[in-house]
PDB file of C-alpha atoms in Angstrom:
ATOM      1  CA  GLN A1103      77.008 -29.165-104.521  1.00  0.00           C
ATOM      2  CA  LYS A1104      77.836 -25.399-103.498  1.00  0.00           C
ATOM      3  CA  GLU A1105      81.467 -24.750-102.973  1.00  0.00           C
ATOM      4  CA  VAL A1106      80.729 -23.136 -99.648  1.00  0.00           C
ATOM      5  CA  GLU A1107      77.501 -24.138 -97.686  1.00  0.00           C
ATOM      6  CA  GLN A1108      76.156 -22.422 -94.295  1.00  0.00           C
ATOM      7  CA  ASN A1109      73.672 -23.520 -92.136  1.00  0.00           C
ATOM      8  CA  SER A1110      70.576 -22.355 -93.114  1.00  0.00           C
ATOM      9  CA  GLY A1111      68.819 -19.572 -91.191  1.00  0.00           C
ATOM     10  CA  PRO A1112      67.615 -17.302 -89.801  1.00  0.00           C
ATOM     11  CA  LEU A1113      68.976 -17.947 -86.671  1.00  0.00           C
ATOM     12  CA  SER A1114      67.552 -16.670 -83.425  1.00  0.00           C
ATOM     13  CA  VAL A1115      69.447 -16.698 -79.918  1.00  0.00           C
ATOM     14  CA  PRO A1116      68.671 -14.742 -76.564  1.00  0.00           C
ATOM     15  CA  GLU A1117      71.000 -12.113 -75.492  1.00  0.00           C
ATOM     16  CA  GLY A1118      73.637 -13.611 -73.365  1.00  0.00           C
ATOM     17  CA  ALA A1119      73.391 -16.959 -75.301  1.00  0.00           C
ATOM     18  CA  ILE A1120      76.343 -18.523 -77.429  1.00  0.00           C
ATOM     19  CA  ALA A1121      75.414 -18.207 -81.235  1.00  0.00           C
ATOM     20  CA  SER A1122      76.888 -21.090 -83.265  1.00  0.00           C
ATOM     21  CA  LEU A1123      77.401 -20.338 -87.111  1.00  0.00           C
ATOM     22  CA  ASN A1124      78.667 -23.406 -89.403  1.00  0.00           C
ATOM     23  CA  CYS A1125      80.253 -23.497 -92.634  1.00  0.00           C
ATOM     24  CA  THR A1126      81.337 -26.434 -95.132  1.00  0.00           C
ATOM     25  CA  TYR A1127      83.701 -26.190 -98.005  1.00  0.00           C
ATOM     26  CA  SER A1128      84.051 -28.639-100.916  1.00  0.00           C
ATOM     27  CA  ASP A1129      87.609 -27.585-102.198  1.00  0.00           C
ATOM     28  CA  ARG A1130      90.319 -29.446-100.181  1.00  0.00           C
ATOM     29  CA  GLY A1131      92.996 -27.064-101.494  1.00  0.00           C
ATOM     30  CA  SER A1132      91.484 -24.319 -99.592  1.00  0.00           C
ATOM     31  CA  GLN A1133      93.719 -22.707 -97.268  1.00  0.00           C
ATOM     32  CA  SER A1134      92.266 -19.135 -95.929  1.00  0.00           C
ATOM     33  CA  PHE A1135      89.183 -18.743 -94.051  1.00  0.00           C
ATOM     34  CA  PHE A1136      87.085 -15.789 -93.116  1.00  0.00           C
ATOM     35  CA  TRP A1137      83.947 -14.677 -91.500  1.00  0.00           C
ATOM     36  CA  TYR A1138      82.485 -11.575 -92.669  1.00  0.00           C
ATOM     37  CA  ARG A1139      79.647  -9.537 -90.897  1.00  0.00           C
ATOM     38  CA  GLN A1140      77.256  -7.677 -92.991  1.00  0.00           C
ATOM     39  CA  TYR A1141      74.632  -5.514 -91.228  1.00  0.00           C
ATOM     40  CA  SER A1142      71.294  -4.920 -93.352  1.00  0.00           C
ATOM     41  CA  GLY A1143      72.153  -2.380 -96.058  1.00  0.00           C
ATOM     42  CA  LYS A1144      75.866  -2.166 -95.139  1.00  0.00           C
ATOM     43  CA  SER A1145      78.898  -3.703 -96.659  1.00  0.00           C
ATOM     44  CA  PRO A1146      80.545  -6.751 -95.417  1.00  0.00           C
ATOM     45  CA  GLU A1147      83.370  -6.265 -92.872  1.00  0.00           C
ATOM     46  CA  LEU A1148      85.742  -8.850 -91.627  1.00  0.00           C
ATOM     47  CA  ILE A1149      85.542 -10.137 -88.059  1.00  0.00           C
ATOM     48  CA  MET A1150      87.631 -13.386 -88.159  1.00  0.00           C
ATOM     49  CA  SER A1151      90.448 -14.887 -90.423  1.00  0.00           C
ATOM     50  CA  ILE A1152      91.735 -18.466 -89.756  1.00  0.00           C
ATOM     51  CA  TYR A1153      94.479 -20.486 -91.446  1.00  0.00           C
ATOM     52  CA  SER A1154      95.313 -23.332 -89.189  1.00  0.00           C
ATOM     53  CA  ASN A1155      93.343 -26.451 -87.888  1.00  0.00           C
ATOM     54  CA  GLY A1156      91.976 -25.317 -84.313  1.00  0.00           C
ATOM     55  CA  ASP A1157      90.585 -22.415 -82.673  1.00  0.00           C
ATOM     56  CA  LYS A1158      91.072 -18.689 -82.695  1.00  0.00           C
ATOM     57  CA  GLU A1159      89.719 -16.493 -80.149  1.00  0.00           C
ATOM     58  CA  ASP A1160      89.139 -12.842 -80.606  1.00  0.00           C
ATOM     59  CA  GLY A1161      87.402 -11.256 -77.557  1.00  0.00           C
ATOM     60  CA  ARG A1162      83.579 -12.705 -77.731  1.00  0.00           C
ATOM     61  CA  PHE A1163      84.250 -14.287 -80.994  1.00  0.00           C
ATOM     62  CA  THR A1164      86.127 -17.887 -81.758  1.00  0.00           C
ATOM     63  CA  ALA A1165      86.774 -19.229 -85.269  1.00  0.00           C
ATOM     64  CA  GLN A1166      87.279 -23.133 -85.127  1.00  0.00           C
ATOM     65  CA  LEU A1167      88.683 -24.995 -88.174  1.00  0.00           C
ATOM     66  CA  ASN A1168      88.873 -28.428 -89.046  1.00  0.00           C
ATOM     67  CA  LYS A1169      90.545 -29.147 -92.514  1.00  0.00           C
ATOM     68  CA  ALA A1170      89.790 -32.799 -92.429  1.00  0.00           C
ATOM     69  CA  SER A1171      86.105 -32.437 -92.109  1.00  0.00           C
ATOM     70  CA  GLN A1172      86.149 -29.083 -94.246  1.00  0.00           C
ATOM     71  CA  TYR A1173      84.461 -27.224 -91.863  1.00  0.00           C
ATOM     72  CA  VAL A1174      84.623 -24.117 -90.131  1.00  0.00           C
ATOM     73  CA  SER A1175      82.587 -22.325 -87.595  1.00  0.00           C
ATOM     74  CA  LEU A1176      81.975 -19.115 -85.684  1.00  0.00           C
ATOM     75  CA  LEU A1177      81.052 -18.966 -81.802  1.00  0.00           C
ATOM     76  CA  ILE A1178      79.746 -15.656 -80.580  1.00  0.00           C
ATOM     77  CA  ARG A1179      79.533 -15.811 -76.702  1.00  0.00           C
ATOM     78  CA  ASP A1180      77.509 -13.560 -74.865  1.00  0.00           C
ATOM     79  CA  SER A1181      75.671 -12.514 -77.810  1.00  0.00           C
ATOM     80  CA  GLN A1182      74.395  -9.052 -78.140  1.00  0.00           C
ATOM     81  CA  PRO A1183      71.484  -7.273 -80.027  1.00  0.00           C
ATOM     82  CA  SER A1184      74.059  -5.623 -81.809  1.00  0.00           C
ATOM     83  CA  ASP A1185      75.475  -9.155 -83.071  1.00  0.00           C
ATOM     84  CA  SER A1186      72.134  -9.182 -85.305  1.00  0.00           C
ATOM     85  CA  ALA A1187      73.412  -9.262 -88.787  1.00  0.00           C
ATOM     86  CA  THR A1188      74.057 -11.757 -91.650  1.00  0.00           C
ATOM     87  CA  TYR A1189      77.343 -13.601 -91.295  1.00  0.00           C
ATOM     88  CA  LEU A1190      79.300 -14.536 -94.590  1.00  0.00           C
ATOM     89  CA  CYS A1191      81.734 -17.404 -94.542  1.00  0.00           C
ATOM     90  CA  ALA A1192      84.326 -17.104 -97.267  1.00  0.00           C
ATOM     91  CA  VAL A1193      87.159 -19.498 -98.486  1.00  0.00           C
ATOM     92  CA  MET A1194      90.215 -19.087-100.347  1.00  0.00           C
ATOM     93  CA  ARG A1195      92.098 -21.700-102.212  1.00  0.00           C
ATOM     94  CA  THR A1196      95.960 -21.209-102.457  1.00  0.00           C
ATOM     95  CA  ASN A1197      96.703 -18.625-105.053  1.00  0.00           C
ATOM     96  CA  ALA A1198      93.286 -18.731-106.625  1.00  0.00           C
ATOM     97  CA  GLY A1199      93.176 -14.788-106.122  1.00  0.00           C
ATOM     98  CA  LYS A1200      89.514 -14.776-105.107  1.00  0.00           C
ATOM     99  CA  SER A1201      87.531 -15.825-102.070  1.00  0.00           C
ATOM    100  CA  THR A1202      84.477 -17.855-102.438  1.00  0.00           C
ATOM    101  CA  PHE A1203      81.391 -16.569-100.374  1.00  0.00           C
ATOM    102  CA  GLY A1204      78.592 -18.652 -98.863  1.00  0.00           C
ATOM    103  CA  ASP A1205      75.125 -17.635 -98.842  1.00  0.00           C
ATOM    104  CA  GLY A1206      75.306 -15.942 -95.170  1.00  0.00           C
ATOM    105  CA  THR A1207      73.413 -17.000 -92.229  1.00  0.00           C
ATOM    106  CA  THR A1208      71.172 -14.432 -90.561  1.00  0.00           C
ATOM    107  CA  LEU A1209      71.418 -13.954 -86.872  1.00  0.00           C
ATOM    108  CA  THR A1210      69.032 -12.616 -84.492  1.00  0.00           C
ATOM    109  CA  VAL A1211      69.814 -11.725 -81.028  1.00  0.00           C
ATOM    110  CA  LYS A1212      66.680 -11.011 -78.998  1.00  0.00           C
ATOM    111  CA  PRO A1213      66.992  -8.836 -75.820  1.00  0.00           C
TER     112      PRO A1213
ATOM    113  CA  ASP B 566      89.301   9.140 -94.455  1.00  0.00           C
ATOM    114  CA  THR B 567      87.382   6.551 -96.314  1.00  0.00           C
ATOM    115  CA  ALA B 568      89.050   3.411 -97.205  1.00  0.00           C
ATOM    116  CA  VAL B 569      87.201   2.141-100.232  1.00  0.00           C
ATOM    117  CA  SER B 570      84.727   4.383-101.765  1.00  0.00           C
ATOM    118  CA  GLN B 571      82.234   3.987-104.555  1.00  0.00           C
ATOM    119  CA  THR B 572      80.034   6.438-106.711  1.00  0.00           C
ATOM    120  CA  PRO B 573      77.150   6.542-106.996  1.00  0.00           C
ATOM    121  CA  LYS B 574      75.505   4.939-104.045  1.00  0.00           C
ATOM    122  CA  TYR B 575      72.278   4.626-105.587  1.00  0.00           C
ATOM    123  CA  LEU B 576      71.433   4.246-109.454  1.00  0.00           C
ATOM    124  CA  VAL B 577      67.964   4.197-111.017  1.00  0.00           C
ATOM    125  CA  THR B 578      67.930   3.549-114.767  1.00  0.00           C
ATOM    126  CA  GLN B 579      65.703   2.216-117.519  1.00  0.00           C
ATOM    127  CA  MET B 580      66.534  -0.975-119.137  1.00  0.00           C
ATOM    128  CA  GLY B 581      68.724  -0.619-122.179  1.00  0.00           C
ATOM    129  CA  ASN B 582      70.751   2.379-120.860  1.00  0.00           C
ATOM    130  CA  ASP B 583      74.450   2.266-120.012  1.00  0.00           C
ATOM    131  CA  LYS B 584      76.004   3.181-116.865  1.00  0.00           C
ATOM    132  CA  SER B 585      79.328   3.177-114.854  1.00  0.00           C
ATOM    133  CA  ILE B 586      80.293   2.649-111.136  1.00  0.00           C
ATOM    134  CA  LYS B 587      83.437   4.262-110.026  1.00  0.00           C
ATOM    135  CA  CYS B 588      85.572   2.789-107.225  1.00  0.00           C
ATOM    136  CA  GLU B 589      88.713   4.099-105.449  1.00  0.00           C
ATOM    137  CA  GLN B 590      90.904   2.761-102.679  1.00  0.00           C
ATOM    138  CA  ASN B 591      93.423   4.593-100.620  1.00  0.00           C
ATOM    139  CA  LEU B 592      94.793   1.855 -98.884  1.00  0.00           C
ATOM    140  CA  GLY B 593      97.561   1.336-101.157  1.00  0.00           C
ATOM    141  CA  HIS B 594      96.379  -2.215-101.970  1.00  0.00           C
ATOM    142  CA  ASP B 595      97.349  -4.200-105.259  1.00  0.00           C
ATOM    143  CA  THR B 596      94.182  -5.909-105.873  1.00  0.00           C
ATOM    144  CA  MET B 597      90.645  -4.873-106.467  1.00  0.00           C
ATOM    145  CA  TYR B 598      87.475  -6.871-107.009  1.00  0.00           C
ATOM    146  CA  TRP B 599      83.768  -6.321-108.000  1.00  0.00           C
ATOM    147  CA  TYR B 600      80.980  -8.161-106.596  1.00  0.00           C
ATOM    148  CA  LYS B 601      77.453  -8.546-107.354  1.00  0.00           C
ATOM    149  CA  GLN B 602      75.074  -9.193-104.249  1.00  0.00           C
ATOM    150  CA  ASP B 603      71.497 -10.172-105.392  1.00  0.00           C
ATOM    151  CA  SER B 604      68.053  -9.914-103.430  1.00  0.00           C
ATOM    152  CA  LYS B 605      68.761 -13.132-101.537  1.00  0.00           C
ATOM    153  CA  LYS B 606      72.247 -11.694-100.232  1.00  0.00           C
ATOM    154  CA  PHE B 607      74.481 -14.055-102.163  1.00  0.00           C
ATOM    155  CA  LEU B 608      77.675 -12.405-102.948  1.00  0.00           C
ATOM    156  CA  LYS B 609      79.493 -13.468-105.952  1.00  0.00           C
ATOM    157  CA  ILE B 610      82.622 -12.363-107.600  1.00  0.00           C
ATOM    158  CA  MET B 611      82.663 -10.690-110.965  1.00  0.00           C
ATOM    159  CA  PHE B 612      86.117  -9.503-111.434  1.00  0.00           C
ATOM    160  CA  SER B 613      89.298  -9.185-109.872  1.00  0.00           C
ATOM    161  CA  TYR B 614      92.449  -6.999-110.963  1.00  0.00           C
ATOM    162  CA  ASN B 615      95.919  -7.191-109.598  1.00  0.00           C
ATOM    163  CA  ASN B 616      98.051  -3.923-110.346  1.00  0.00           C
ATOM    164  CA  LYS B 617      95.639  -3.045-113.178  1.00  0.00           C
ATOM    165  CA  GLU B 618      95.742  -6.563-114.580  1.00  0.00           C
ATOM    166  CA  LEU B 619      92.632  -8.650-114.930  1.00  0.00           C
ATOM    167  CA  ILE B 620      93.041 -11.761-113.205  1.00  0.00           C
ATOM    168  CA  ILE B 621      89.695 -13.055-112.445  1.00  0.00           C
ATOM    169  CA  ASN B 622      86.658 -12.860-114.929  1.00  0.00           C
ATOM    170  CA  GLU B 623      83.801 -15.005-113.673  1.00  0.00           C
ATOM    171  CA  THR B 624      81.704 -15.812-116.698  1.00  0.00           C
ATOM    172  CA  VAL B 625      80.096 -12.160-116.607  1.00  0.00           C
ATOM    173  CA  PRO B 626      78.269 -11.218-119.535  1.00  0.00           C
ATOM    174  CA  ASN B 627      80.505  -8.952-121.768  1.00  0.00           C
ATOM    175  CA  ARG B 628      77.854  -6.246-121.263  1.00  0.00           C
ATOM    176  CA  PHE B 629      79.913  -5.523-118.174  1.00  0.00           C
ATOM    177  CA  SER B 630      83.332  -4.206-118.717  1.00  0.00           C
ATOM    178  CA  PRO B 631      85.698  -3.196-115.856  1.00  0.00           C
ATOM    179  CA  LYS B 632      88.554  -0.756-116.275  1.00  0.00           C
ATOM    180  CA  SER B 633      91.192  -0.128-113.939  1.00  0.00           C
ATOM    181  CA  PRO B 634      93.126   3.073-115.036  1.00  0.00           C
ATOM    182  CA  ASP B 635      95.543   2.646-111.911  1.00  0.00           C
ATOM    183  CA  LYS B 636      95.850   0.237-109.111  1.00  0.00           C
ATOM    184  CA  ALA B 637      94.015   2.433-106.791  1.00  0.00           C
ATOM    185  CA  HIS B 638      90.892   2.610-109.234  1.00  0.00           C
ATOM    186  CA  LEU B 639      88.552   0.126-110.590  1.00  0.00           C
ATOM    187  CA  ASN B 640      85.674   0.934-112.733  1.00  0.00           C
ATOM    188  CA  LEU B 641      82.541  -0.944-113.870  1.00  0.00           C
ATOM    189  CA  HIS B 642      80.795   0.098-117.236  1.00  0.00           C
ATOM    190  CA  ILE B 643      77.427  -1.829-117.993  1.00  0.00           C
ATOM    191  CA  ASN B 644      76.109  -1.691-121.508  1.00  0.00           C
ATOM    192  CA  SER B 645      72.493  -2.331-122.297  1.00  0.00           C
ATOM    193  CA  LEU B 646      71.302  -2.669-118.773  1.00  0.00           C
ATOM    194  CA  GLU B 647      68.682  -5.587-118.166  1.00  0.00           C
ATOM    195  CA  LEU B 648      66.105  -6.144-115.330  1.00  0.00           C
ATOM    196  CA  GLY B 649      68.222  -8.846-114.147  1.00  0.00           C
ATOM    197  CA  ASP B 650      71.156  -6.543-113.615  1.00  0.00           C
ATOM    198  CA  SER B 651      69.400  -4.980-110.462  1.00  0.00           C
ATOM    199  CA  ALA B 652      71.377  -5.749-107.507  1.00  0.00           C
ATOM    200  CA  VAL B 653      73.826  -4.094-104.961  1.00  0.00           C
ATOM    201  CA  TYR B 654      77.404  -4.180-106.601  1.00  0.00           C
ATOM    202  CA  PHE B 655      80.420  -4.151-104.159  1.00  0.00           C
ATOM    203  CA  CYS B 656      83.982  -2.968-104.897  1.00  0.00           C
ATOM    204  CA  ALA B 657      86.367  -4.553-102.522  1.00  0.00           C
ATOM    205  CA  SER B 658      90.258  -4.217-102.112  1.00  0.00           C
ATOM    206  CA  SER B 659      92.997  -6.518-100.776  1.00  0.00           C
ATOM    207  CA  LEU B 660      96.625  -5.940 -99.964  1.00  0.00           C
ATOM    208  CA  THR B 661      97.478  -9.106-102.403  1.00  0.00           C
ATOM    209  CA  ARG B 662      95.718 -11.866-103.869  1.00  0.00           C
ATOM    210  CA  VAL B 663      97.990 -14.258-102.358  1.00  0.00           C
ATOM    211  CA  GLU B 664      96.907 -16.339 -99.430  1.00  0.00           C
ATOM    212  CA  TYR B 665      97.308 -14.922 -95.704  1.00  0.00           C
ATOM    213  CA  THR B 666      96.592 -11.515 -97.069  1.00  0.00           C
ATOM    214  CA  ASP B 667      93.682 -11.517 -98.864  1.00  0.00           C
ATOM    215  CA  THR B 668      91.375  -9.715 -96.071  1.00  0.00           C
ATOM    216  CA  GLN B 669      89.102  -7.804 -98.355  1.00  0.00           C
ATOM    217  CA  TYR B 670      87.899  -4.264 -97.759  1.00  0.00           C
ATOM    218  CA  PHE B 671      84.498  -3.446 -99.006  1.00  0.00           C
ATOM    219  CA  GLY B 672      83.160   0.042-100.378  1.00  0.00           C
ATOM    220  CA  PRO B 673      79.718   0.770 -99.395  1.00  0.00           C
ATOM    221  CA  GLY B 674      77.992  -0.603-102.308  1.00  0.00           C
ATOM    222  CA  THR B 675      76.053   0.600-105.501  1.00  0.00           C
ATOM    223  CA  ARG B 676      72.500  -0.129-105.290  1.00  0.00           C
ATOM    224  CA  LEU B 677      71.250  -0.603-108.987  1.00  0.00           C
ATOM    225  CA  THR B 678      67.872  -0.762-109.878  1.00  0.00           C
ATOM    226  CA  VAL B 679      66.962  -1.371-113.472  1.00  0.00           C
ATOM    227  CA  LEU B 680      63.582  -0.453-114.392  1.00  0.00           C
TER     228      LEU B 680
END
């Protein structure tokens, strides 16, 4: 079993729709959770971090964390073609000194 | 100003050669990392340094040797390059390695092709 698993892609949504990206993790000691966006040929960039159960909203992005279910998700509202990218879920255990990344989900937003 | 920079951006070399990739961050961060991203986009940590001290070594072949002359620099030297080393190598930095501050800032990547 992989430490961090993301829903297999690619995911395609029409412009204006909600894109839902999911991530599960196996280490119950994980405390920090991150979503990175990576455009083709570019480096990953952080778009959301979440540390407590519940929802965290930032503009069109909402991260949801459920530690009991070991599940973290990212919702993108009003999806735009510019959101087309690979989204990487990363999980960090307390004091581990590193984040473990999922394989990524490629999102395509069609105009 | 570039926060995390890497050189070179592209590196094409023959099997068996030795090459180095350099990384510098001007963010004042304590921790730096090397990641390898393969053709399937899987991003895997290789090394992590905190204030010039190696803290993570993820069972990377000893042909790979990182060096941190100071906390703003982390270089990666690779001996006897193999075909399987072809990948994009990302350098990253974070403020510390402790939770809540582990947001990582990535460099632009070095695309290594071994022929």
